[in-house]
mmCIF file of C-alpha atoms and ligand atoms in Angstrom:
data_model
loop_
_atom_site.group_PDB
_atom_site.id
_atom_site.type_symbol
_atom_site.label_atom_id
_atom_site.label_comp_id
_atom_site.label_asym_id
_atom_site.label_seq_id
_atom_site.Cartn_x
_atom_site.Cartn_y
_atom_site.Cartn_z
ATOM 1 C CA ALA A 17 -44.285 -0.162 -1.540
ATOM 2 C CA PHE A 18 -42.126 1.002 1.325
ATOM 3 C CA THR A 19 -38.510 1.478 0.430
ATOM 4 C CA SER A 20 -36.110 1.405 3.318
ATOM 5 C CA PRO A 21 -34.039 4.581 3.493
ATOM 6 C CA CYS A 22 -31.099 2.538 4.695
ATOM 7 C CA PRO A 23 -30.501 -0.589 2.689
ATOM 8 C CA ARG A 24 -29.025 -3.381 4.754
ATOM 9 C CA ILE A 25 -26.223 -3.884 2.266
ATOM 10 C CA LEU A 26 -24.430 -1.100 0.537
ATOM 11 C CA PRO A 27 -23.228 -2.670 -2.726
ATOM 12 C CA LEU A 28 -19.630 -1.598 -2.421
ATOM 13 C CA SER A 29 -16.953 -3.213 -4.460
ATOM 14 C CA TRP A 30 -13.700 -2.590 -2.701
ATOM 15 C CA LEU A 31 -10.871 -1.052 -4.609
ATOM 16 C CA PRO A 32 -8.418 -3.835 -3.994
ATOM 17 C CA PRO A 33 -5.078 -2.335 -2.964
ATOM 18 C CA ALA A 34 -3.792 -5.806 -3.731
ATOM 19 C CA HIS A 35 -3.678 -4.923 -7.416
ATOM 20 C CA SER A 36 -1.158 -2.137 -7.025
ATOM 21 C CA ASN A 37 0.635 -4.088 -4.280
ATOM 22 C CA ILE A 38 1.747 -6.585 -6.855
ATOM 23 C CA LEU A 39 3.607 -3.929 -8.843
ATOM 24 C CA LEU A 40 5.873 -3.340 -5.847
ATOM 25 C CA LEU A 41 7.349 -6.764 -6.481
ATOM 26 C CA PHE A 42 8.449 -5.734 -9.956
ATOM 27 C CA PRO A 43 10.640 -2.649 -9.511
ATOM 28 C CA GLY A 44 11.354 -1.077 -12.871
ATOM 29 C CA GLY A 45 8.711 -3.362 -14.359
ATOM 30 C CA THR A 46 10.975 -6.407 -14.484
ATOM 31 C CA SER A 47 10.925 -9.637 -12.512
ATOM 32 C CA LYS A 48 14.736 -9.697 -12.332
ATOM 33 C CA TYR A 49 14.925 -8.154 -8.846
ATOM 34 C CA LEU A 50 12.192 -10.356 -7.460
ATOM 35 C CA VAL A 51 14.111 -13.395 -8.700
ATOM 36 C CA GLU A 52 17.318 -12.062 -7.118
ATOM 37 C CA GLY A 53 15.528 -11.259 -3.869
ATOM 38 C CA HIS A 54 16.199 -7.516 -4.057
ATOM 39 C CA ILE A 55 12.749 -6.359 -3.016
ATOM 40 C CA SER A 56 12.211 -3.868 -0.209
ATOM 41 C CA LYS A 57 10.742 -5.180 3.017
ATOM 42 C CA GLN A 58 7.431 -3.293 2.838
ATOM 43 C CA ALA A 59 6.900 -4.525 -0.698
ATOM 44 C CA LYS A 60 7.310 -8.093 0.570
ATOM 45 C CA VAL A 61 4.688 -7.647 3.264
ATOM 46 C CA MET A 62 2.199 -5.750 1.092
ATOM 47 C CA PRO A 63 0.854 -8.571 -1.028
ATOM 48 C CA GLY A 64 0.044 -10.289 2.262
ATOM 49 C CA VAL A 65 -2.390 -7.510 3.108
ATOM 50 C CA TRP A 66 -5.406 -8.785 1.234
ATOM 51 C CA GLY A 67 -8.007 -7.734 3.761
ATOM 52 C CA GLY A 68 -9.354 -4.987 1.568
ATOM 53 C CA GLY A 69 -9.572 -6.828 -1.704
ATOM 54 C CA ILE A 70 -12.922 -8.362 -1.057
ATOM 55 C CA THR A 71 -16.330 -7.871 -2.583
ATOM 56 C CA VAL A 72 -18.948 -8.012 0.090
ATOM 57 C CA SER A 73 -21.971 -10.164 -0.652
ATOM 58 C CA THR A 74 -24.223 -11.111 2.259
ATOM 59 C CA ALA A 75 -25.256 -9.151 5.317
ATOM 60 C CA PHE A 76 -23.581 -11.294 7.986
ATOM 61 C CA ILE A 77 -20.388 -11.871 6.064
ATOM 62 C CA SER A 78 -20.339 -8.205 5.162
ATOM 63 C CA ALA A 79 -20.434 -7.243 8.829
ATOM 64 C CA VAL A 80 -17.318 -9.312 9.490
ATOM 65 C CA LEU A 81 -15.544 -8.529 6.258
ATOM 66 C CA SER A 82 -16.067 -4.799 6.395
ATOM 67 C CA LYS A 83 -14.142 -4.845 9.666
ATOM 68 C CA LEU A 84 -11.436 -6.987 8.083
ATOM 69 C CA ALA A 85 -11.391 -4.644 5.121
ATOM 70 C CA LEU A 86 -10.940 -1.713 7.455
ATOM 71 C CA LEU A 87 -8.056 -3.495 9.201
ATOM 72 C CA GLY A 88 -6.491 -4.438 5.872
ATOM 73 C CA ALA A 89 -6.814 -0.926 4.552
ATOM 74 C CA ALA A 90 -5.335 0.498 7.761
ATOM 75 C CA ALA A 91 -2.400 -1.927 7.590
ATOM 76 C CA CYS A 92 -1.875 -1.037 3.948
ATOM 77 C CA PHE A 93 -1.964 2.661 4.811
ATOM 78 C CA VAL A 94 0.627 2.312 7.583
ATOM 79 C CA LEU A 95 2.944 0.133 5.479
ATOM 80 C CA SER A 96 2.732 2.539 2.569
ATOM 81 C CA GLY A 97 3.663 5.391 4.865
ATOM 82 C CA VAL A 98 6.638 3.461 6.226
ATOM 83 C CA GLY A 99 7.634 2.414 2.703
ATOM 84 C CA LEU A 100 7.518 5.985 1.533
ATOM 85 C CA THR A 101 9.540 7.208 4.506
ATOM 86 C CA ASP A 102 12.184 4.488 4.326
ATOM 87 C CA GLY A 103 12.734 4.809 0.613
ATOM 88 C CA PRO A 104 13.525 1.952 -1.701
ATOM 89 C CA LEU A 105 16.040 -0.851 -1.453
ATOM 90 C CA CYS A 106 18.567 -0.272 -4.203
ATOM 91 C CA PHE A 107 22.056 -0.907 -5.461
ATOM 92 C CA TYR A 108 24.263 2.103 -4.706
ATOM 93 C CA ASN A 109 27.805 3.237 -4.031
ATOM 94 C CA ALA A 110 27.943 3.251 -0.254
ATOM 95 C CA SER A 111 31.510 4.608 -0.041
ATOM 96 C CA GLU A 112 30.380 7.721 -1.863
ATOM 97 C CA HIS A 113 27.941 8.404 0.970
ATOM 98 C CA GLY A 114 30.149 7.292 3.849
ATOM 99 C CA ARG A 115 27.793 4.465 4.725
ATOM 100 C CA GLY A 116 29.917 1.433 3.904
ATOM 101 C CA HIS A 117 32.477 0.092 1.497
ATOM 102 C CA GLY A 118 31.857 -0.289 -2.192
ATOM 103 C CA ILE A 119 28.670 -0.849 -4.063
ATOM 104 C CA LEU A 120 25.922 -2.734 -2.282
ATOM 105 C CA TRP A 121 22.185 -3.349 -1.849
ATOM 106 C CA ASP A 122 20.731 -1.303 0.985
ATOM 107 C CA TYR A 123 18.292 1.453 1.905
ATOM 108 C CA PRO A 124 20.422 4.511 1.082
ATOM 109 C CA PHE A 125 17.933 7.195 2.060
ATOM 110 C CA LEU A 126 17.589 8.964 5.357
ATOM 111 C CA ASP A 127 15.098 11.752 5.973
ATOM 112 C CA ASN A 128 13.548 14.020 3.414
ATOM 113 C CA TYR A 129 14.829 12.358 0.253
ATOM 114 C CA LEU A 130 11.333 12.933 -1.111
ATOM 115 C CA TYR A 131 11.853 16.656 -1.377
ATOM 116 C CA ASP A 132 15.359 16.475 -2.788
ATOM 117 C CA ARG A 133 15.139 14.900 -6.190
ATOM 118 C CA HIS A 134 18.895 15.339 -6.753
ATOM 119 C CA THR A 135 19.484 12.538 -4.288
ATOM 120 C CA TRP A 136 17.294 10.150 -6.260
ATOM 121 C CA SER A 137 20.163 9.352 -8.629
ATOM 122 C CA THR A 138 21.963 7.745 -5.674
ATOM 123 C CA CYS A 139 20.292 4.492 -6.680
ATOM 124 C CA LEU A 140 22.170 2.872 -9.542
ATOM 125 C CA GLU A 141 19.761 -0.040 -9.878
ATOM 126 C CA PRO A 142 16.894 -0.800 -10.475
ATOM 127 C CA GLU A 143 16.526 2.070 -12.917
ATOM 128 C CA GLY A 144 14.032 4.678 -11.737
ATOM 129 C CA ILE A 145 13.353 2.775 -8.523
ATOM 130 C CA VAL A 146 12.872 5.885 -6.389
ATOM 131 C CA ALA A 147 10.135 7.351 -8.606
ATOM 132 C CA TRP A 148 8.612 3.875 -8.909
ATOM 133 C CA ASN A 149 8.424 3.528 -5.134
ATOM 134 C CA VAL A 150 7.181 7.046 -4.534
ATOM 135 C CA VAL A 151 4.407 6.739 -7.130
ATOM 136 C CA LEU A 152 3.255 3.298 -5.999
ATOM 137 C CA PHE A 153 3.332 4.013 -2.279
ATOM 138 C CA SER A 154 1.536 7.335 -2.792
ATOM 139 C CA LEU A 155 -1.071 5.548 -4.867
ATOM 140 C CA LEU A 156 -1.461 2.923 -2.161
ATOM 141 C CA LEU A 157 -1.814 5.633 0.484
ATOM 142 C CA LEU A 158 -4.652 7.176 -1.525
ATOM 143 C CA VAL A 159 -6.348 3.876 -2.288
ATOM 144 C CA SER A 160 -6.115 2.589 1.273
ATOM 145 C CA ALA A 161 -7.362 5.906 2.672
ATOM 146 C CA THR A 162 -10.359 5.716 0.313
ATOM 147 C CA GLU A 163 -10.901 2.150 1.365
ATOM 148 C CA MET A 164 -10.818 3.003 5.039
ATOM 149 C CA VAL A 165 -13.576 5.548 4.404
ATOM 150 C CA LEU A 166 -15.611 3.050 2.364
ATOM 151 C CA ALA A 167 -15.177 0.292 4.946
ATOM 152 C CA SER A 168 -16.168 2.673 7.740
ATOM 153 C CA LEU A 169 -19.269 3.656 5.756
ATOM 154 C CA GLN A 170 -20.019 -0.011 5.256
ATOM 155 C CA ILE A 171 -19.726 -0.687 8.996
ATOM 156 C CA LEU A 172 -21.855 2.352 9.808
ATOM 157 C CA ASN A 173 -24.343 1.302 7.156
ATOM 158 C CA GLY A 174 -24.522 -2.137 8.732
ATOM 159 C CA CYS A 175 -25.388 -0.565 12.093
ATOM 160 C CA LEU A 176 -28.025 1.688 10.534
ATOM 161 C CA GLY A 177 -29.404 -1.346 8.714
ATOM 162 C CA CYS A 178 -29.889 -3.112 12.027
ATOM 163 C CA LEU A 179 -31.701 -0.119 13.490
ATOM 164 C CA CYS A 180 -33.935 0.154 10.428
ATOM 165 C CA GLY A 181 -34.662 -3.557 10.617
ATOM 166 C CA PHE A 182 -35.907 -2.860 14.125
ATOM 167 C CA CYS A 183 -38.233 -0.110 12.937
ATOM 168 C CA GLU A 184 -39.618 -2.150 10.079
ATOM 169 C CA GLY A 185 -40.194 -5.195 12.252
ATOM 170 C CA LYS A 186 -42.282 -3.482 14.949
HETATM 171 C C1 NAG B 11 32.312 4.613 -5.229
HETATM 172 O O1 NAG B 11 32.630 5.812 -4.561
HETATM 173 C C2 NAG B 11 33.995 5.908 -4.182
HETATM 174 C C3 NAG B 11 34.153 7.188 -3.359
HETATM 175 O O2 NAG B 11 33.668 8.311 -4.049
HETATM 176 C C4 NAG B 11 34.866 5.906 -5.425
HETATM 177 O O3 NAG B 11 36.224 5.977 -5.061
HETATM 178 C C5 NAG B 11 34.599 4.644 -6.210
HETATM 179 O O4 NAG B 11 35.298 4.664 -7.430
HETATM 180 C C6 NAG B 11 33.116 4.486 -6.494
HETATM 181 N N1 NAG B 11 32.901 3.202 -7.122
HETATM 182 C C7 NAG B 11 32.299 3.067 -8.292
HETATM 183 C C8 NAG B 11 32.266 1.698 -8.872
HETATM 184 O O5 NAG B 11 31.760 4.018 -8.869
#
C-alpha cells in the first residue's frame, strides 16, 4: 500500500504554556498575593493566552488552530520577555532607593537587575519573588519558542499535506 510521505495531520500535542502560566499567579507558591491583588501585570495577562494549549484533532480545525497556536505562542513569548525585563511586582522600601516614601508595592527594578543578583534582595515580599519570576518567565520563553516552532511545522505540514493530496488525487 502507498504510504504518503507527508501525513495530512502531524499528531502534535502542544506543550501548553498555560500550565506554567498558572504558577505566575502564585508567587512564592502561596495564594496570599493573588487574594490581595499583588500580582504583576504580565502574570495577570498570561493565563488569558490560551491559544497554544490546544491538542489538534482534525485537518480543518488543525489548519485554523495551528495559526491560533502560533499567535498564542508568540503572544506568550513577547509577554514573557516583557515580564522578565520589567521584573516582579514586590513589596520594597522605596525610600531606600530614592523612588518614593516608605515601603510599598511597585516594580522596583530598572535595567539589568538580572545580572546583578545583589539587587534581588530589594524585594522584601513575596519571599524569593525575583528568582520565581526569572525562572518562570525563562521557562515560558523556552516553552513558547518551542511551541512557535511546532506550530510553524504544523502549518507547513498542513500546506505540504494539501500538495500531497493533489498528487494522490490525480
Ligand atoms: C526604609 O529606608 C529608609 C532610608 O534608608 C530608612 O530610613 C527606613 O528606616 C527604612 N524603612 C524600613 C521599615 O526599613
